[in-house]
Amino acid sequence: MISKKLIDLGVLALRQRNSRGNFKPHLSIRFRDNAGELRSFSIDTTRSLGKQPQPDAYLITHAHSDHHGKSAMLSPRAVCTDKTAVALEIRHDKNYAGSMCRLGDEIEIEGVRVRTFPTEHTAGAAAFYWENDVGTRILVTGDVKDASKLPPCDVLITEANYGDPEDPSCHFADDLESMKCALFEGGPVAFGAYEFGKAQRAVELMRDFGYEGAIRMEARTRALTRSMLEDAGELAELDSGGEDEVFVVAPWDLGKLPWNVKKYVLSCRADYPYPVIKISDHLDACGLENMVRKLNPEVTLVYHPGGHRPSKFSKHLNSIGIDSISIDQIGNVLSNEFI
């Protein structure tokens, strides 16, 4: 059984219930450190109130809201990269209370040596890697755009945002040429992109394409982009002042722009009322499978997102001979007192 294999590897995966009896997001991992002390890391989840026993760390892989840094950032036990901490502070107007590291650093958490690796999902997005007392190599990826710098592991804890191999929408490649054509075809143009992650990727791509003009953004998106990118170029307010303006706004704000602005959404989703240019911050189904094969874990635990895709991806991995379990199959469910 896969669950027994995890135990043999010295890893216990847990789901936690909150005071209302509902599942807290994502999961926690228990293991022993090299000194034999029992440790707990909570992964991309909400913090427990101070009166409750706490894990040794709240690992925050990146600053997207579905990874719950808004809650975990208020704990002194939070751990993330410096860029993720800055993004959390800008997005939520709160002070980050935990510890920070630079992407690529090795840090110590209660005697556990934890290394960080880039996933290229957002600026500052980090995978966390450590070994337990029996030498099991544990890797938590968060969401992944590029797995090329991730290390081999024995227990992989990863995502499945586009992990259903039977869903055609889970197979894609970035359409850089269409975005470049839209940018340079003349006249004002707007790209719909979420304020954190996709907006910064859009700016990076436009600068790589050779566009040197101003890019107009809402104030918080500008603040995030300036903080996340070393050379974002000229970023301006949204007010239009020319015939060849370029805008980056949230997809739902495209309709607020003047009628003569050509509008596109940078996404792999097809449920927008504007033309979609496929630009993703994730690996597709084939990319996720290739990542797992490359990292070669003994067990893959699929913990994100909500819905059926973790189960779909986990079942697919099992069907091709790669031992896997999804978050909905984790039977270790305990209350707030579990620590």
PDB file of N, CA and C in Angstrom, residues 17-59:
ATOM      1  N   ARG A  17      -8.570  19.408  10.487  1.00  0.00           N
ATOM      2  CA  ARG A  17      -9.883  20.055  10.541  1.00  0.00           C
ATOM      3  C   ARG A  17      -9.789  21.321  11.392  1.00  0.00           C
ATOM      4  N   ASN A  18     -10.567  22.334  10.993  1.00  0.00           N
ATOM      5  CA  ASN A  18     -10.599  23.555  11.787  1.00  0.00           C
ATOM      6  C   ASN A  18     -11.681  23.460  12.855  1.00  0.00           C
ATOM      7  N   SER A  19     -11.880  24.555  13.569  1.00  0.00           N
ATOM      8  CA  SER A  19     -12.819  24.536  14.691  1.00  0.00           C
ATOM      9  C   SER A  19     -14.260  24.306  14.252  1.00  0.00           C
ATOM     10  N   ARG A  20     -14.556  24.545  12.958  1.00  0.00           N
ATOM     11  CA  ARG A  20     -15.921  24.310  12.449  1.00  0.00           C
ATOM     12  C   ARG A  20     -16.100  22.901  11.904  1.00  0.00           C
ATOM     13  N   GLY A  21     -15.038  22.109  11.958  1.00  0.00           N
ATOM     14  CA  GLY A  21     -15.119  20.741  11.481  1.00  0.00           C
ATOM     15  C   GLY A  21     -14.814  20.568  10.010  1.00  0.00           C
ATOM     16  N   ASN A  22     -14.495  21.670   9.305  1.00  0.00           N
ATOM     17  CA  ASN A  22     -14.159  21.591   7.885  1.00  0.00           C
ATOM     18  C   ASN A  22     -12.665  21.360   7.709  1.00  0.00           C
ATOM     19  N   PHE A  23     -12.307  20.829   6.540  1.00  0.00           N
ATOM     20  CA  PHE A  23     -10.887  20.643   6.254  1.00  0.00           C
ATOM     21  C   PHE A  23     -10.192  21.993   6.094  1.00  0.00           C
ATOM     22  N   LYS A  24      -9.042  22.152   6.741  1.00  0.00           N
ATOM     23  CA  LYS A  24      -8.164  23.253   6.394  1.00  0.00           C
ATOM     24  C   LYS A  24      -7.567  22.973   5.016  1.00  0.00           C
ATOM     25  N   PRO A  25      -7.143  24.006   4.305  1.00  0.00           N
ATOM     26  CA  PRO A  25      -6.573  23.782   2.964  1.00  0.00           C
ATOM     27  C   PRO A  25      -5.303  22.928   3.015  1.00  0.00           C
ATOM     28  N   HIS A  26      -5.168  22.111   1.988  1.00  0.00           N
ATOM     29  CA  HIS A  26      -3.930  21.378   1.769  1.00  0.00           C
ATOM     30  C   HIS A  26      -3.567  20.459   2.926  1.00  0.00           C
ATOM     31  N   LEU A  27      -2.305  20.353   3.307  1.00  0.00           N
ATOM     32  CA  LEU A  27      -1.935  19.277   4.225  1.00  0.00           C
ATOM     33  C   LEU A  27      -0.733  19.639   5.066  1.00  0.00           C
ATOM     34  N   SER A  28      -0.423  18.737   5.992  1.00  0.00           N
ATOM     35  CA  SER A  28       0.771  18.856   6.826  1.00  0.00           C
ATOM     36  C   SER A  28       1.561  17.554   6.740  1.00  0.00           C
ATOM     37  N   ILE A  29       2.864  17.674   6.963  1.00  0.00           N
ATOM     38  CA  ILE A  29       3.771  16.528   6.908  1.00  0.00           C
ATOM     39  C   ILE A  29       4.462  16.393   8.254  1.00  0.00           C
ATOM     40  N   ARG A  30       4.449  15.181   8.804  1.00  0.00           N
ATOM     41  CA  ARG A  30       5.198  14.904  10.031  1.00  0.00           C
ATOM     42  C   ARG A  30       6.343  13.951   9.713  1.00  0.00           C
ATOM     43  N   PHE A  31       7.455  14.165  10.372  1.00  0.00           N
ATOM     44  CA  PHE A  31       8.662  13.361  10.144  1.00  0.00           C
ATOM     45  C   PHE A  31       9.593  13.586  11.325  1.00  0.00           C
ATOM     46  N   ARG A  32      10.654  12.821  11.403  1.00  0.00           N
ATOM     47  CA  ARG A  32      11.662  13.031  12.442  1.00  0.00           C
ATOM     48  C   ARG A  32      12.916  13.640  11.822  1.00  0.00           C
ATOM     49  N   ASP A  33      13.522  14.572  12.560  1.00  0.00           N
ATOM     50  CA  ASP A  33      14.759  15.174  12.085  1.00  0.00           C
ATOM     51  C   ASP A  33      15.941  14.268  12.413  1.00  0.00           C
ATOM     52  N   ASN A  34      17.136  14.717  12.082  1.00  0.00           N
ATOM     53  CA  ASN A  34      18.321  13.878  12.270  1.00  0.00           C
ATOM     54  C   ASN A  34      18.614  13.568  13.726  1.00  0.00           C
ATOM     55  N   ALA A  35      18.053  14.372  14.632  1.00  0.00           N
ATOM     56  CA  ALA A  35      18.228  14.113  16.062  1.00  0.00           C
ATOM     57  C   ALA A  35      17.113  13.240  16.616  1.00  0.00           C
ATOM     58  N   GLY A  36      16.198  12.797  15.738  1.00  0.00           N
ATOM     59  CA  GLY A  36      15.104  11.939  16.171  1.00  0.00           C
ATOM     60  C   GLY A  36      13.901  12.683  16.712  1.00  0.00           C
ATOM     61  N   GLU A  37      13.916  14.039  16.628  1.00  0.00           N
ATOM     62  CA  GLU A  37      12.791  14.830  17.117  1.00  0.00           C
ATOM     63  C   GLU A  37      11.672  14.867  16.075  1.00  0.00           C
ATOM     64  N   LEU A  38      10.428  14.741  16.560  1.00  0.00           N
ATOM     65  CA  LEU A  38       9.276  14.774  15.667  1.00  0.00           C
ATOM     66  C   LEU A  38       9.017  16.209  15.217  1.00  0.00           C
ATOM     67  N   ARG A  39       8.898  16.411  13.894  1.00  0.00           N
ATOM     68  CA  ARG A  39       8.671  17.738  13.325  1.00  0.00           C
ATOM     69  C   ARG A  39       7.407  17.739  12.471  1.00  0.00           C
ATOM     70  N   SER A  40       6.803  18.918  12.345  1.00  0.00           N
ATOM     71  CA  SER A  40       5.611  19.085  11.516  1.00  0.00           C
ATOM     72  C   SER A  40       5.769  20.329  10.657  1.00  0.00           C
ATOM     73  N   PHE A  41       5.587  20.174   9.351  1.00  0.00           N
ATOM     74  CA  PHE A  41       5.555  21.303   8.419  1.00  0.00           C
ATOM     75  C   PHE A  41       4.165  21.350   7.795  1.00  0.00           C
ATOM     76  N   SER A  42       3.494  22.485   7.912  1.00  0.00           N
ATOM     77  CA  SER A  42       2.218  22.694   7.223  1.00  0.00           C
ATOM     78  C   SER A  42       2.489  23.377   5.893  1.00  0.00           C
ATOM     79  N   ILE A  43       1.843  22.905   4.843  1.00  0.00           N
ATOM     80  CA  ILE A  43       2.182  23.309   3.476  1.00  0.00           C
ATOM     81  C   ILE A  43       1.041  24.105   2.856  1.00  0.00           C
ATOM     82  N   ASP A  44       1.323  25.360   2.504  1.00  0.00           N
ATOM     83  CA  ASP A  44       0.352  26.197   1.791  1.00  0.00           C
ATOM     84  C   ASP A  44      -1.022  26.168   2.445  1.00  0.00           C
ATOM     85  N   THR A  45      -1.065  26.314   3.742  1.00  0.00           N
ATOM     86  CA  THR A  45      -2.334  26.211   4.441  1.00  0.00           C
ATOM     87  C   THR A  45      -2.545  27.414   5.348  1.00  0.00           C
ATOM     88  N   THR A  46      -3.750  27.547   5.872  1.00  0.00           N
ATOM     89  CA  THR A  46      -4.043  28.618   6.810  1.00  0.00           C
ATOM     90  C   THR A  46      -3.402  28.304   8.160  1.00  0.00           C
ATOM     91  N   ARG A  47      -3.098  29.358   8.892  1.00  0.00           N
ATOM     92  CA  ARG A  47      -2.482  29.160  10.208  1.00  0.00           C
ATOM     93  C   ARG A  47      -3.539  28.756  11.228  1.00  0.00           C
ATOM     94  N   SER A  48      -3.119  28.065  12.247  1.00  0.00           N
ATOM     95  CA  SER A  48      -3.963  27.782  13.405  1.00  0.00           C
ATOM     96  C   SER A  48      -3.869  28.956  14.371  1.00  0.00           C
ATOM     97  N   LEU A  49      -4.947  29.230  15.068  1.00  0.00           N
ATOM     98  CA  LEU A  49      -4.932  30.317  16.032  1.00  0.00           C
ATOM     99  C   LEU A  49      -3.859  30.082  17.084  1.00  0.00           C
ATOM    100  N   GLY A  50      -3.352  31.161  17.654  1.00  0.00           N
ATOM    101  CA  GLY A  50      -2.226  31.077  18.572  1.00  0.00           C
ATOM    102  C   GLY A  50      -2.464  30.190  19.769  1.00  0.00           C
ATOM    103  N   LYS A  51      -3.732  30.054  20.182  1.00  0.00           N
ATOM    104  CA  LYS A  51      -4.018  29.221  21.348  1.00  0.00           C
ATOM    105  C   LYS A  51      -3.899  27.740  21.035  1.00  0.00           C
ATOM    106  N   GLN A  52      -3.843  27.393  19.737  1.00  0.00           N
ATOM    107  CA  GLN A  52      -3.709  25.996  19.336  1.00  0.00           C
ATOM    108  C   GLN A  52      -2.238  25.631  19.182  1.00  0.00           C
ATOM    109  N   PRO A  53      -1.891  24.357  19.375  1.00  0.00           N
ATOM    110  CA  PRO A  53      -0.513  23.921  19.090  1.00  0.00           C
ATOM    111  C   PRO A  53      -0.139  24.239  17.645  1.00  0.00           C
ATOM    112  N   GLN A  54       1.105  24.602  17.431  1.00  0.00           N
ATOM    113  CA  GLN A  54       1.562  25.070  16.131  1.00  0.00           C
ATOM    114  C   GLN A  54       2.513  24.073  15.479  1.00  0.00           C
ATOM    115  N   PRO A  55       2.557  24.045  14.128  1.00  0.00           N
ATOM    116  CA  PRO A  55       3.597  23.265  13.454  1.00  0.00           C
ATOM    117  C   PRO A  55       4.943  23.952  13.623  1.00  0.00           C
ATOM    118  N   ASP A  56       6.003  23.288  13.234  1.00  0.00           N
ATOM    119  CA  ASP A  56       7.322  23.903  13.274  1.00  0.00           C
ATOM    120  C   ASP A  56       7.457  24.963  12.192  1.00  0.00           C
ATOM    121  N   ALA A  57       6.703  24.828  11.095  1.00  0.00           N
ATOM    122  CA  ALA A  57       6.776  25.823  10.028  1.00  0.00           C
ATOM    123  C   ALA A  57       5.503  25.790   9.203  1.00  0.00           C
ATOM    124  N   TYR A  58       5.121  26.979   8.739  1.00  0.00           N
ATOM    125  CA  TYR A  58       4.129  27.115   7.677  1.00  0.00           C
ATOM    126  C   TYR A  58       4.906  27.433   6.405  1.00  0.00           C
ATOM    127  N   LEU A  59       5.043  26.457   5.517  1.00  0.00           N
ATOM    128  CA  LEU A  59       5.763  26.675   4.263  1.00  0.00           C
ATOM    129  C   LEU A  59       4.824  27.339   3.262  1.00  0.00           C
TER     130      LEU A  59
END
